[in-house]
PDB file of C-alpha atoms in Angstrom:
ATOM      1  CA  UNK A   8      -1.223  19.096 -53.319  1.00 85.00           C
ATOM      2  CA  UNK A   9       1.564  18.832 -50.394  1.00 97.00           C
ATOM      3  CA  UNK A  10       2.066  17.144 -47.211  1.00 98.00           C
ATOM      4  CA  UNK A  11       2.516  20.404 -44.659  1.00 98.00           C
ATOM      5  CA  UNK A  12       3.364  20.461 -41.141  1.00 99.00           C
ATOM      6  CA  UNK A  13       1.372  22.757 -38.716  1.00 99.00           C
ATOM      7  CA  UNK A  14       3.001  23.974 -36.056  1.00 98.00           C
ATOM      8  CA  UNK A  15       0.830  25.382 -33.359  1.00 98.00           C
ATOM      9  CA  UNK A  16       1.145  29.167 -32.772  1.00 98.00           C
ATOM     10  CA  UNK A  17       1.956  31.463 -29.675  1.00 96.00           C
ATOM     11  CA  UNK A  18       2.596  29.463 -26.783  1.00 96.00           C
ATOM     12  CA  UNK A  19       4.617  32.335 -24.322  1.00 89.00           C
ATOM     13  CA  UNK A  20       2.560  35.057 -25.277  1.00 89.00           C
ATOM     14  CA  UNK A  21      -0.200  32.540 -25.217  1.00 93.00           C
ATOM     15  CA  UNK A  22       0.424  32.028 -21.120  1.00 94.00           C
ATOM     16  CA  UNK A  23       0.774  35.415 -20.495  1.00 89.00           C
ATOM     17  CA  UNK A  24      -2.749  36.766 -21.860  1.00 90.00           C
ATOM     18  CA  UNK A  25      -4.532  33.166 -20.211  1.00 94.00           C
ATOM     19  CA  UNK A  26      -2.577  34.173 -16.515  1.00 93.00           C
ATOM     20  CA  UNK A  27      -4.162  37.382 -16.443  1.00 87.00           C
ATOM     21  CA  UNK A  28      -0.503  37.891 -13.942  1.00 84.00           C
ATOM     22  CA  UNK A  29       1.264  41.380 -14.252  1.00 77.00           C
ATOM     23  CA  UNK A  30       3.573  41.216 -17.430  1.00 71.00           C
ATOM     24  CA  UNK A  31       7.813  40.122 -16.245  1.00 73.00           C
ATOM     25  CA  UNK A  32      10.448  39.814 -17.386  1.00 73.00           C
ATOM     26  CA  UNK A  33      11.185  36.049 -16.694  1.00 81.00           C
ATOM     27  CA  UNK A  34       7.960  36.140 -19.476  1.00 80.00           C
ATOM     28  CA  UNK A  35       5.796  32.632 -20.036  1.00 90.00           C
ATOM     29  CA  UNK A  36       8.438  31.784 -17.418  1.00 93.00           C
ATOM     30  CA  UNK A  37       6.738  33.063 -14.653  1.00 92.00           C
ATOM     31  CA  UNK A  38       3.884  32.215 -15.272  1.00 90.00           C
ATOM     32  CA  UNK A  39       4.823  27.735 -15.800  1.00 95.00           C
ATOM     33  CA  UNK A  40       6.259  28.642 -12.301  1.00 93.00           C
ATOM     34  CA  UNK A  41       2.437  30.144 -11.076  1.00 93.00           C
ATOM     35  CA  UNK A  42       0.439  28.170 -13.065  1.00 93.00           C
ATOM     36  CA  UNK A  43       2.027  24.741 -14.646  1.00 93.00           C
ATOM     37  CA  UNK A  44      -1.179  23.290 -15.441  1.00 96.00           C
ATOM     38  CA  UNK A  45      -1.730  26.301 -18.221  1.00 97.00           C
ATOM     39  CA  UNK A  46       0.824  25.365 -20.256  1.00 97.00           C
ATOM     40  CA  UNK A  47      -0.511  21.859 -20.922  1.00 98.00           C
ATOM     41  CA  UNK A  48      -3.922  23.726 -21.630  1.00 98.00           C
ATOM     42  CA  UNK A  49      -2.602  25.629 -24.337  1.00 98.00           C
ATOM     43  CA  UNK A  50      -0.882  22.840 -25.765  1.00 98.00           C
ATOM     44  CA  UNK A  51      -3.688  20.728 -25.750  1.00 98.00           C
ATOM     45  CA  UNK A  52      -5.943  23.294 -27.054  1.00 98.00           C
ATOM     46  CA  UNK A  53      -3.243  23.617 -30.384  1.00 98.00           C
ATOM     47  CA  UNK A  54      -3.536  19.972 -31.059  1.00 98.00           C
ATOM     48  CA  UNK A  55      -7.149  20.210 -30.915  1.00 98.00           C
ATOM     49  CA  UNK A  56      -7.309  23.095 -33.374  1.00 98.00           C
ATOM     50  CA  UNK A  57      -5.123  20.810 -35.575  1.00 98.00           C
ATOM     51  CA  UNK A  58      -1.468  21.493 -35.339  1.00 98.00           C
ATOM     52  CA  UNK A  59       1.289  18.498 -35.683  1.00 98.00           C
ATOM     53  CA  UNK A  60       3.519  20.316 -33.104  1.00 98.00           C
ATOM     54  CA  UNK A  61       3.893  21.193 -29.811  1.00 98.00           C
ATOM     55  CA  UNK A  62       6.872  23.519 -28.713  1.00 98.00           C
ATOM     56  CA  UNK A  63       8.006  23.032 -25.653  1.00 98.00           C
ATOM     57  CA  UNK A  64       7.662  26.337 -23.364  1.00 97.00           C
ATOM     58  CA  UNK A  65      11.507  26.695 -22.922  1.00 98.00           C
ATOM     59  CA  UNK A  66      12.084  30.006 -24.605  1.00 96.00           C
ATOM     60  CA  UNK A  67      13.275  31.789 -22.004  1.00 94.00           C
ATOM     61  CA  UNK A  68      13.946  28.682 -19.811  1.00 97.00           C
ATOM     62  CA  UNK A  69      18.247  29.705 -20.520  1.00 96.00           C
ATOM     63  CA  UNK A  70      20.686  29.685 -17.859  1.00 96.00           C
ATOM     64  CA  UNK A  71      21.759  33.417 -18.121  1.00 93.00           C
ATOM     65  CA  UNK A  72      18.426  34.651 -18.119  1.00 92.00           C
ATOM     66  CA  UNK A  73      16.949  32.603 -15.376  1.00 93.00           C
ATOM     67  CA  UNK A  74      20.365  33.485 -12.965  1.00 92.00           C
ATOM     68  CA  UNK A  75      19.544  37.510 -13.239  1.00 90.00           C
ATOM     69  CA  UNK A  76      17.124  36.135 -10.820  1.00 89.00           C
ATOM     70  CA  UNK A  77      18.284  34.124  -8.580  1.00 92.00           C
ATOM     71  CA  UNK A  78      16.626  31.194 -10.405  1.00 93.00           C
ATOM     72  CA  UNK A  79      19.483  29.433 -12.094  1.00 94.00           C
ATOM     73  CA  UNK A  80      19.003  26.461  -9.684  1.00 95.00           C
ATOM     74  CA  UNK A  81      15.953  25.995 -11.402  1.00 96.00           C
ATOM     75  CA  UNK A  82      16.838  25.301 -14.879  1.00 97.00           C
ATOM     76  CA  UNK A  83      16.445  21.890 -15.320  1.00 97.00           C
ATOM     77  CA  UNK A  84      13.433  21.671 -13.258  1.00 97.00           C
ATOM     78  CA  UNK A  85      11.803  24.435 -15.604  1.00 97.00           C
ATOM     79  CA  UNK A  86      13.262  22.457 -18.571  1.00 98.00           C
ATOM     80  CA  UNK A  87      11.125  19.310 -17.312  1.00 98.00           C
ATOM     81  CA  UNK A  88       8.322  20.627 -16.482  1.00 97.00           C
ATOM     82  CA  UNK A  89       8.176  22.255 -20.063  1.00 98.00           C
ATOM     83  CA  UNK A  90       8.700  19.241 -21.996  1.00 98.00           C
ATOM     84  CA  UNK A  91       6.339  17.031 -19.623  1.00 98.00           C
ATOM     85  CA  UNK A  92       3.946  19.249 -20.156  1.00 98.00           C
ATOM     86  CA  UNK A  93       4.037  19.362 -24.446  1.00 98.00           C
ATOM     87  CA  UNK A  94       4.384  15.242 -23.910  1.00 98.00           C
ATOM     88  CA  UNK A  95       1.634  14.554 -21.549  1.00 98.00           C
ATOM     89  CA  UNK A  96      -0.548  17.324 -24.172  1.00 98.00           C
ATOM     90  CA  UNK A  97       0.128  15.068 -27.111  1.00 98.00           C
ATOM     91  CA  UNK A  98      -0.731  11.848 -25.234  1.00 98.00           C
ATOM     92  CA  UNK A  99      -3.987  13.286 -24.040  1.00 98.00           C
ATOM     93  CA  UNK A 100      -5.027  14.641 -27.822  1.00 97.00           C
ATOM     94  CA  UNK A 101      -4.353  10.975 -29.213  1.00 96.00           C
ATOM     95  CA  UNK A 102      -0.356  10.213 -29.430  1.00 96.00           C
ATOM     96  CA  UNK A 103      -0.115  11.938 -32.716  1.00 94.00           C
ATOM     97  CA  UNK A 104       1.988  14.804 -33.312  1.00 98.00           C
ATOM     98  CA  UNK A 105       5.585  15.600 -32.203  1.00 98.00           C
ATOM     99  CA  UNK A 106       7.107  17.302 -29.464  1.00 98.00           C
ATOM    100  CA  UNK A 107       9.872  20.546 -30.417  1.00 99.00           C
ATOM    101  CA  UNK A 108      12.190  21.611 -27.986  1.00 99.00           C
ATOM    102  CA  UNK A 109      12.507  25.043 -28.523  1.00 98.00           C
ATOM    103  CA  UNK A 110      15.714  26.828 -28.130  1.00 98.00           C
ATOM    104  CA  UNK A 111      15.472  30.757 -27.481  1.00 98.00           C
ATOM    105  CA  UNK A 112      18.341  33.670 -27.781  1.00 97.00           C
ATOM    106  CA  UNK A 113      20.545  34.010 -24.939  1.00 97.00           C
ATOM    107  CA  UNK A 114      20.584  36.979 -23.139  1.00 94.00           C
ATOM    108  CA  UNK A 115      17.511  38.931 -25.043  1.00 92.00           C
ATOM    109  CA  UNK A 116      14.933  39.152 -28.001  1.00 92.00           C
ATOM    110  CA  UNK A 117      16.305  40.890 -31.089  1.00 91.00           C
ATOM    111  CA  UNK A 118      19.567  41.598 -29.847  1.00 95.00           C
ATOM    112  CA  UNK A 119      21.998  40.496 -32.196  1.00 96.00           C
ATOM    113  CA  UNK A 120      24.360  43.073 -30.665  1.00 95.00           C
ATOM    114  CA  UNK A 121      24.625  41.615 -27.842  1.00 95.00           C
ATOM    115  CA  UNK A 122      24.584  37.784 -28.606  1.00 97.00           C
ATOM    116  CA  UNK A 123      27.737  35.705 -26.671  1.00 98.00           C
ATOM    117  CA  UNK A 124      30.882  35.171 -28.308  1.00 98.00           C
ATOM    118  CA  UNK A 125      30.739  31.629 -30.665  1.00 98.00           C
ATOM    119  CA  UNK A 126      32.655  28.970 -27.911  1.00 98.00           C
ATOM    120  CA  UNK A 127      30.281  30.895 -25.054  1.00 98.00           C
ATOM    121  CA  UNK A 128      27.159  30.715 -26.938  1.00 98.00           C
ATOM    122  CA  UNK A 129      27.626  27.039 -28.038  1.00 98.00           C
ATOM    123  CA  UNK A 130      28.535  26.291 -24.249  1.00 98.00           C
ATOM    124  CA  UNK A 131      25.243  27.725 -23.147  1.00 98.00           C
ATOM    125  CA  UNK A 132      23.248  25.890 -25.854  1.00 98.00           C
ATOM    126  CA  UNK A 133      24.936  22.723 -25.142  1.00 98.00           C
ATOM    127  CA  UNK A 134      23.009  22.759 -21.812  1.00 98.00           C
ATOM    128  CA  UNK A 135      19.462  22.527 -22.151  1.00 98.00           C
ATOM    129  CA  UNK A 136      20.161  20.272 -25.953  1.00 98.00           C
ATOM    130  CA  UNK A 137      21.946  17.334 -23.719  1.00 98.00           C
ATOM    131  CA  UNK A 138      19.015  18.004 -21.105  1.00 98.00           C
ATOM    132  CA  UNK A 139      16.229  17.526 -23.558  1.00 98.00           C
ATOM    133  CA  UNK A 140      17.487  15.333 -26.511  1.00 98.00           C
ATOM    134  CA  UNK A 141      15.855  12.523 -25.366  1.00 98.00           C
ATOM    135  CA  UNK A 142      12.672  13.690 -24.442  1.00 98.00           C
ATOM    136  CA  UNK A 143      11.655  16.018 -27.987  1.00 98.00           C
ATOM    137  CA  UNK A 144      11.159  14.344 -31.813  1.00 98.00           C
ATOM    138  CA  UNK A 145      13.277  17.880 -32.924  1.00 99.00           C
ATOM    139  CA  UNK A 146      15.001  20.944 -31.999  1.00 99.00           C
ATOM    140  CA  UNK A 147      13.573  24.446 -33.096  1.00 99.00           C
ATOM    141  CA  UNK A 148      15.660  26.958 -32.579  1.00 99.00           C
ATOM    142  CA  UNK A 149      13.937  30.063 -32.212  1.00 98.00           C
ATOM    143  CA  UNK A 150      14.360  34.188 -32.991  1.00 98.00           C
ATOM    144  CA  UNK A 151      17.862  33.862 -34.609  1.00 98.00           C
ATOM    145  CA  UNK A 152      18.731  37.083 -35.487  1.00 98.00           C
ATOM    146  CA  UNK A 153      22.095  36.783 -36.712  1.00 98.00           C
ATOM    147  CA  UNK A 154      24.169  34.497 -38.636  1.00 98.00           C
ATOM    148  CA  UNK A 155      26.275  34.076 -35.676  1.00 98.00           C
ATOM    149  CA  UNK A 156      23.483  33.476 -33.531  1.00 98.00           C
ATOM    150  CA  UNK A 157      22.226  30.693 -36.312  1.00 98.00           C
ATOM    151  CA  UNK A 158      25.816  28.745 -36.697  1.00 98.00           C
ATOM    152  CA  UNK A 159      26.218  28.871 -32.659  1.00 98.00           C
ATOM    153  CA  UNK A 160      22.706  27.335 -31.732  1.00 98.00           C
ATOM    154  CA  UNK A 161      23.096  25.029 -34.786  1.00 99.00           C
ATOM    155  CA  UNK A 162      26.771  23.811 -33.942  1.00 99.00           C
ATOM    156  CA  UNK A 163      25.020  23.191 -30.152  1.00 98.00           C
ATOM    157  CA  UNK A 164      22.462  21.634 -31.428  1.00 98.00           C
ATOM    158  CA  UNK A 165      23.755  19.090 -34.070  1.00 98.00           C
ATOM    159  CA  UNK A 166      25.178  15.964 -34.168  1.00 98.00           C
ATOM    160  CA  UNK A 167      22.821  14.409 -31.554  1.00 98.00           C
ATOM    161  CA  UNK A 168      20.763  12.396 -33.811  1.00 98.00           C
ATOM    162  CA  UNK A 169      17.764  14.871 -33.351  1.00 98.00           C
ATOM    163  CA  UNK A 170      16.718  17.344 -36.249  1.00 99.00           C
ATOM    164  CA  UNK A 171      17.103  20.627 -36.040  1.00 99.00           C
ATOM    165  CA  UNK A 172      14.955  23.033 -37.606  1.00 99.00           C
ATOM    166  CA  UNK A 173      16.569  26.616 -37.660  1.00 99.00           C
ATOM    167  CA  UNK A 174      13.836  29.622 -36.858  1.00 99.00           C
ATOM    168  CA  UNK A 175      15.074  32.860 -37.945  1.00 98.00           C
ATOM    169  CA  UNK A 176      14.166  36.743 -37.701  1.00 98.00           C
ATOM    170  CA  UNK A 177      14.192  39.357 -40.092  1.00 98.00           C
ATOM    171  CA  UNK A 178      13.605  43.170 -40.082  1.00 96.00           C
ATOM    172  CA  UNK A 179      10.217  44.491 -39.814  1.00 93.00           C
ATOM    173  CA  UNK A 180       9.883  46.314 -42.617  1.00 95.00           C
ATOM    174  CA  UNK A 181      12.632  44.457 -44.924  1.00 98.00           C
ATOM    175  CA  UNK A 182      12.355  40.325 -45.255  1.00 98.00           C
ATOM    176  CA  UNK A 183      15.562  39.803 -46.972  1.00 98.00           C
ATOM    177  CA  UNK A 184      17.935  41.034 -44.116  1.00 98.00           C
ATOM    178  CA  UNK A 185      17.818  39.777 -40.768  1.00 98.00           C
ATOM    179  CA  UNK A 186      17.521  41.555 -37.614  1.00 97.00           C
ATOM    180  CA  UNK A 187      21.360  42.256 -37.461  1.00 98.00           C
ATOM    181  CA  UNK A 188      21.199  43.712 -41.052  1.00 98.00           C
ATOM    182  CA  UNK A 189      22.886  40.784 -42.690  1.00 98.00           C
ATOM    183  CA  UNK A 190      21.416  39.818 -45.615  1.00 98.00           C
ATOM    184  CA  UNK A 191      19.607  36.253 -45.238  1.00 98.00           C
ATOM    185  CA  UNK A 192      21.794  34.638 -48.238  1.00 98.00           C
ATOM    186  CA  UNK A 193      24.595  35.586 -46.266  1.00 98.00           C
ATOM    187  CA  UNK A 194      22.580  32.619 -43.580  1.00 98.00           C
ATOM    188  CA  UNK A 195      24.209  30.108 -47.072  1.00 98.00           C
ATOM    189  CA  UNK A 196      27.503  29.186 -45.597  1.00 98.00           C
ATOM    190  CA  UNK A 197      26.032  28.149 -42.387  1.00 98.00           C
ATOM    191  CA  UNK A 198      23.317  25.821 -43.297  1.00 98.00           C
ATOM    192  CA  UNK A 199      25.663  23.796 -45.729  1.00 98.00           C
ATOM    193  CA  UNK A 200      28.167  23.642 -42.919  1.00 98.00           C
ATOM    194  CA  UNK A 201      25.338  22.341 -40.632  1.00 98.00           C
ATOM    195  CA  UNK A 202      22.538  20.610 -42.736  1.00 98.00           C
ATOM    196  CA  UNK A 203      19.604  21.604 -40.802  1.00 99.00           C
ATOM    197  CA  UNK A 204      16.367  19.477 -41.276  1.00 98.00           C
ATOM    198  CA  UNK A 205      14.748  22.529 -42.149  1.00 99.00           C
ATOM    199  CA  UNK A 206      15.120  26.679 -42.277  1.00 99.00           C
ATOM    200  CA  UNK A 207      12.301  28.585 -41.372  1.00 99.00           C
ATOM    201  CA  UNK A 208      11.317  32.665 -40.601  1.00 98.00           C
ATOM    202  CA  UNK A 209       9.998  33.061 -37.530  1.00 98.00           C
ATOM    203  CA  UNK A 210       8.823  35.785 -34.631  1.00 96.00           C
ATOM    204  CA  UNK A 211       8.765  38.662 -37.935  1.00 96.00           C
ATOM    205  CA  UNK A 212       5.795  40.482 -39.453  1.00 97.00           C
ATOM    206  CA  UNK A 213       3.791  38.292 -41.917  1.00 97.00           C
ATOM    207  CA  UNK A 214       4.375  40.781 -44.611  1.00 97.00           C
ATOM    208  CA  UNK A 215       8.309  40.542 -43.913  1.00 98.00           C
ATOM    209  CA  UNK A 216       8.031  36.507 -44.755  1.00 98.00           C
ATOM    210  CA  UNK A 217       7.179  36.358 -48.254  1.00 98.00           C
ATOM    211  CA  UNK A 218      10.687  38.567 -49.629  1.00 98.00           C
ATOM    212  CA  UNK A 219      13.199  36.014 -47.083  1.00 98.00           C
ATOM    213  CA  UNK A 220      11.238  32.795 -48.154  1.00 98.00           C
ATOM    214  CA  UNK A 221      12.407  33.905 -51.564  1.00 98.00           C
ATOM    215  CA  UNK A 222      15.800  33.668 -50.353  1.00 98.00           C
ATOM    216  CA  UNK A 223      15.956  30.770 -48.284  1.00 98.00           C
ATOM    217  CA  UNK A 224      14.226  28.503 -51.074  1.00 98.00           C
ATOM    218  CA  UNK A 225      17.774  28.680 -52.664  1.00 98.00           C
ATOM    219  CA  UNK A 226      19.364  27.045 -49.937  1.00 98.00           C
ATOM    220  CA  UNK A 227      17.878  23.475 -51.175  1.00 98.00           C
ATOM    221  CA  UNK A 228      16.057  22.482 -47.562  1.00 98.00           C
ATOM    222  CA  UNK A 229      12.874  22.236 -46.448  1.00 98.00           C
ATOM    223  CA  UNK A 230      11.592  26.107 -45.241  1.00 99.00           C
ATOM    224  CA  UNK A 231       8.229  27.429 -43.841  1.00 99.00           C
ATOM    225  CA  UNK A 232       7.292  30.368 -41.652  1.00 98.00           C
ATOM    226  CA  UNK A 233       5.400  31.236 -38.659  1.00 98.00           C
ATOM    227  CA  UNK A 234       4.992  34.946 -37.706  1.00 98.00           C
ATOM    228  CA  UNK A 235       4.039  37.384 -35.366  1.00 95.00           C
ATOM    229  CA  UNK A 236       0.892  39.363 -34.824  1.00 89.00           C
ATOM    230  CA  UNK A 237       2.766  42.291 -33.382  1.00 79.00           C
ATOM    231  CA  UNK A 238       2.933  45.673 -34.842  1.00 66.00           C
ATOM    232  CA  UNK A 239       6.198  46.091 -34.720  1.00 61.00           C
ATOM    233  CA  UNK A 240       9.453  45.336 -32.485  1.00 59.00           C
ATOM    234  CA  UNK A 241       9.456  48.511 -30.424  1.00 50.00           C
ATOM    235  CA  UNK A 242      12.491  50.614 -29.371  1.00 57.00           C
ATOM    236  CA  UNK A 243      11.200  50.093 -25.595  1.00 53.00           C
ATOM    237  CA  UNK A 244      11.317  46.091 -26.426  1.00 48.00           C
ATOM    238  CA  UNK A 245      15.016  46.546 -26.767  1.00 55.00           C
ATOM    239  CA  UNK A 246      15.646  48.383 -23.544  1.00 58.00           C
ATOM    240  CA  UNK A 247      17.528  46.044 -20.946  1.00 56.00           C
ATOM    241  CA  UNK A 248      15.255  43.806 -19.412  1.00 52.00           C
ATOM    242  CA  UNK A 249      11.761  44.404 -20.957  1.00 52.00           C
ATOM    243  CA  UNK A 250       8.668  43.088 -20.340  1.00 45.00           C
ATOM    244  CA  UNK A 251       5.781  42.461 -23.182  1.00 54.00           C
ATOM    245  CA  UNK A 252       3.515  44.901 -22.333  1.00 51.00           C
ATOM    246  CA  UNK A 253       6.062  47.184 -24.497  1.00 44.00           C
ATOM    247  CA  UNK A 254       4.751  45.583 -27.757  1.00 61.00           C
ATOM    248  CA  UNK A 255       1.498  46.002 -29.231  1.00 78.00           C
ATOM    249  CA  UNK A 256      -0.766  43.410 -30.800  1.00 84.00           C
ATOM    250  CA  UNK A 257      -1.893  44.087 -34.626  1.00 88.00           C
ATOM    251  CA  UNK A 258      -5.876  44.853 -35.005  1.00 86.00           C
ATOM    252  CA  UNK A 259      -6.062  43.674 -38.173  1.00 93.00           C
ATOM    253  CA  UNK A 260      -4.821  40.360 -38.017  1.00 96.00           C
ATOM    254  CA  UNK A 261      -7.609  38.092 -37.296  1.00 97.00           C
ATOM    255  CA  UNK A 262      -7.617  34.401 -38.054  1.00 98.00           C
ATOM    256  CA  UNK A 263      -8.761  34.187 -41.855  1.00 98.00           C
ATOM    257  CA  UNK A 264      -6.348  37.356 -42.553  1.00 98.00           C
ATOM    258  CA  UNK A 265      -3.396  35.357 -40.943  1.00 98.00           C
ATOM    259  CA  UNK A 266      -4.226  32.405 -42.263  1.00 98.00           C
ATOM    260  CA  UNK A 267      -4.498  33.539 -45.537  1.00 98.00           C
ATOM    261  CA  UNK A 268      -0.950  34.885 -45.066  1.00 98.00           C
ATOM    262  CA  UNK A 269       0.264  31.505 -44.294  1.00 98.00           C
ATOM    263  CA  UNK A 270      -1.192  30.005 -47.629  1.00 98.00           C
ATOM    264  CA  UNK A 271       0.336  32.362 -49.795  1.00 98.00           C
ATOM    265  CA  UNK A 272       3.620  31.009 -47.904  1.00 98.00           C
ATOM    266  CA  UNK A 273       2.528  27.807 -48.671  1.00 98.00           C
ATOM    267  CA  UNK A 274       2.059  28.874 -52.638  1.00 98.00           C
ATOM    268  CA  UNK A 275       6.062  29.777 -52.265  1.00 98.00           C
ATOM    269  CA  UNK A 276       6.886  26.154 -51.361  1.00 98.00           C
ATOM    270  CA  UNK A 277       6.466  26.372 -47.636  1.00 98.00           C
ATOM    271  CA  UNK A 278       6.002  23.115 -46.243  1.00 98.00           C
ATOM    272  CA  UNK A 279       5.838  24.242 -42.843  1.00 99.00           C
ATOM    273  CA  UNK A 280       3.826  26.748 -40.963  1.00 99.00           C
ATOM    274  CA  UNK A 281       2.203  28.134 -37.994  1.00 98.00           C
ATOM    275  CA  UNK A 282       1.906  31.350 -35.561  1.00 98.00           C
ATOM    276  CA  UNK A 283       4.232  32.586 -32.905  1.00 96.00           C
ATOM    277  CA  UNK A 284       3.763  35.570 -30.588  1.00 93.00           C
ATOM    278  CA  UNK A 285       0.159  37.241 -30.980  1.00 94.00           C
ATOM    279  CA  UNK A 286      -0.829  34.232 -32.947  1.00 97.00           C
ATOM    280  CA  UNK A 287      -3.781  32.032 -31.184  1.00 97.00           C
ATOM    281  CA  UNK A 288      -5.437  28.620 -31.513  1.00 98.00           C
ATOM    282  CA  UNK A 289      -8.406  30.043 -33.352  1.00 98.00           C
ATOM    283  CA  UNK A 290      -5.717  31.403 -36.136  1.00 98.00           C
ATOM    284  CA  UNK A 291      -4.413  27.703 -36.396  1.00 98.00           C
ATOM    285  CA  UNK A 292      -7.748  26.466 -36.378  1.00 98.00           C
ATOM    286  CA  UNK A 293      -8.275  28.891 -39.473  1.00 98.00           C
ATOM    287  CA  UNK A 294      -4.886  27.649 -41.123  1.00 98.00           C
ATOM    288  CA  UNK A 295      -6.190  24.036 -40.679  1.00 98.00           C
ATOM    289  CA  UNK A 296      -9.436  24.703 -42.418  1.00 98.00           C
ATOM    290  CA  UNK A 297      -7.960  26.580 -44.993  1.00 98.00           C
ATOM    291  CA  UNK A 298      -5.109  23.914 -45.967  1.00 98.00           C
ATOM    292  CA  UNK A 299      -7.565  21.367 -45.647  1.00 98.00           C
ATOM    293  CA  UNK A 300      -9.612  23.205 -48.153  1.00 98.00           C
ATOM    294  CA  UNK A 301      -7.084  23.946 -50.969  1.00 98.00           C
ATOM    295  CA  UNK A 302      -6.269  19.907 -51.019  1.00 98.00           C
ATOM    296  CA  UNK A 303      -3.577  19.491 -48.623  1.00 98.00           C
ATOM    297  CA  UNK A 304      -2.414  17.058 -46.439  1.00 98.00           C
ATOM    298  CA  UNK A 305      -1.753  17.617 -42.658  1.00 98.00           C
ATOM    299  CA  UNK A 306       1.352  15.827 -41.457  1.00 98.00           C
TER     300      UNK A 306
END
């Protein structure tokens, strides 16, 4: 059997449901602003259901987004409270475990059309990676829809004597092309130019995983997966400025039907997995029972 790392599951989306606040823009943001002590609940509450990893809750926490309101004096502030928060989770649940900074898309979700230029983008990443390097075991960089998006957060985020795990997302309804329509081989050139510690599909429908794992085996690194429970990325997602309340949760994607999802990702070779948005600590309390079960190790 295999050593597998867990990651924990949804930890914006997460906030937003446990806030019961009005759906914003500025997203999980928001609410770590309202209600900081949440985020170390849900972090806590992931280690206890038996994930390795804690992302930090710095999705969103990007210079351009926080300046379209009037918050870009906040960044670093948001940035620390974030990462204290994942730390102080893992302390209280033992020491064990390790602490991801995650890096989000600038400007928007899904948007590959409207991702920076490569010198901006690495500029912007640059930021919050010297901010947090020595305060998170690894970077995870998040949604990349595009395989300009991947080689600008990954030229950011290397070099720094962290890993780097590289999180990308692909259509809906097609695994082997990403968001932008690029096919995911076409990701090749960009992970032997930047040796990440590990490729993995994220924020995409679980039945869009299996066909791009199948792909990114080839590449020769360590891959995994973590999905979403949504039904789909809406049309009104993509409008300019959304909120969440334009995306709808799946019904039929309860914790033994997710987590059986994640095993057959396993059967592929994954050697990491775990949930993102829609995707609770009862589903990664599932996954952990279920890995346990078939024989394998939980790193």
């Amino acid at each position: 059997m295999a050593d597998i790392t867990l990651l924990d599951g949804s930890i914006g989306q997460e906030l937003v449901k446990r806030s019961g606040d009005r759906a914003t823009p500025l997203w999980s943001t928001q609410v770590m602003i309202d209600h900081p002590k949440l985020v170390g609940e849900v972090h806590l509450d992931y280690f206890e259901a038996g994930a390795t990893v804690a992302t930090t809750n710095t999705y969103a926490v990007l210079r351009d987004r926080l300046k379209r309101v009037n918050l870009e004096d906040k960044t670093e502030l948001l940035t620390d409270t974030a990462v204290r928060a994942a730390r102080k989770a893992r302390a209280a649940s033992g020491g064990k475990g390790r602490v991801a900074g995650s890096l989000g898309p600038l400007i928007a979700s899904y948007r590959p059309d409207i991702f920076p230029p490569f010198e901006d983008a690495v500029a912007a990443y640059s930021e919050p990676v010297a901010h947090m390097k020595d305060h998170v075991d690894l970077f995870l960089i998040e949604t990349a829809s595009s395989v300009d998006h991947a080689k600008a957060s990954l030229a950011a985020a290397s070099g720094h004597g962290v890993p780097v795990w590289l999180g990308v997302s692909v259509d809906d309804f097609d695994g082997t092309r990403l968001r932008s329509g690029e096919h995911v081989s076409e990701l090749a050139d960009v992970i032997a130019q930047y040796a990440p510690d590990a490729v993995l599909v994220n924020c995409s429908r679980p039945e869009a995983i299996g066909p791009a794992l199948d792909l990114i085996k080839a590449f020769g690194v360590p891959f995994g997966a973590y999905a979403n429970g949504f039904t789909m990325i809406s049309s009104g997602f993509l409008e300019e400025f959304p909120t969440v309340d334009a995306l709808e949760q799946r019904a039929d994607l309860g914790p033994e039907v997710y987590a059986e999802f994640a095993m057959s990702w396993v059967a592929q070779g994954a050697s990491i997995v775990g949930g993102c948005c829609e995707v609770g600590p009862a589903h990664i309390a599932e996954l952990a029972r279920q890995l346990s079960s078939a024989g394998h190790r939980i790193v």
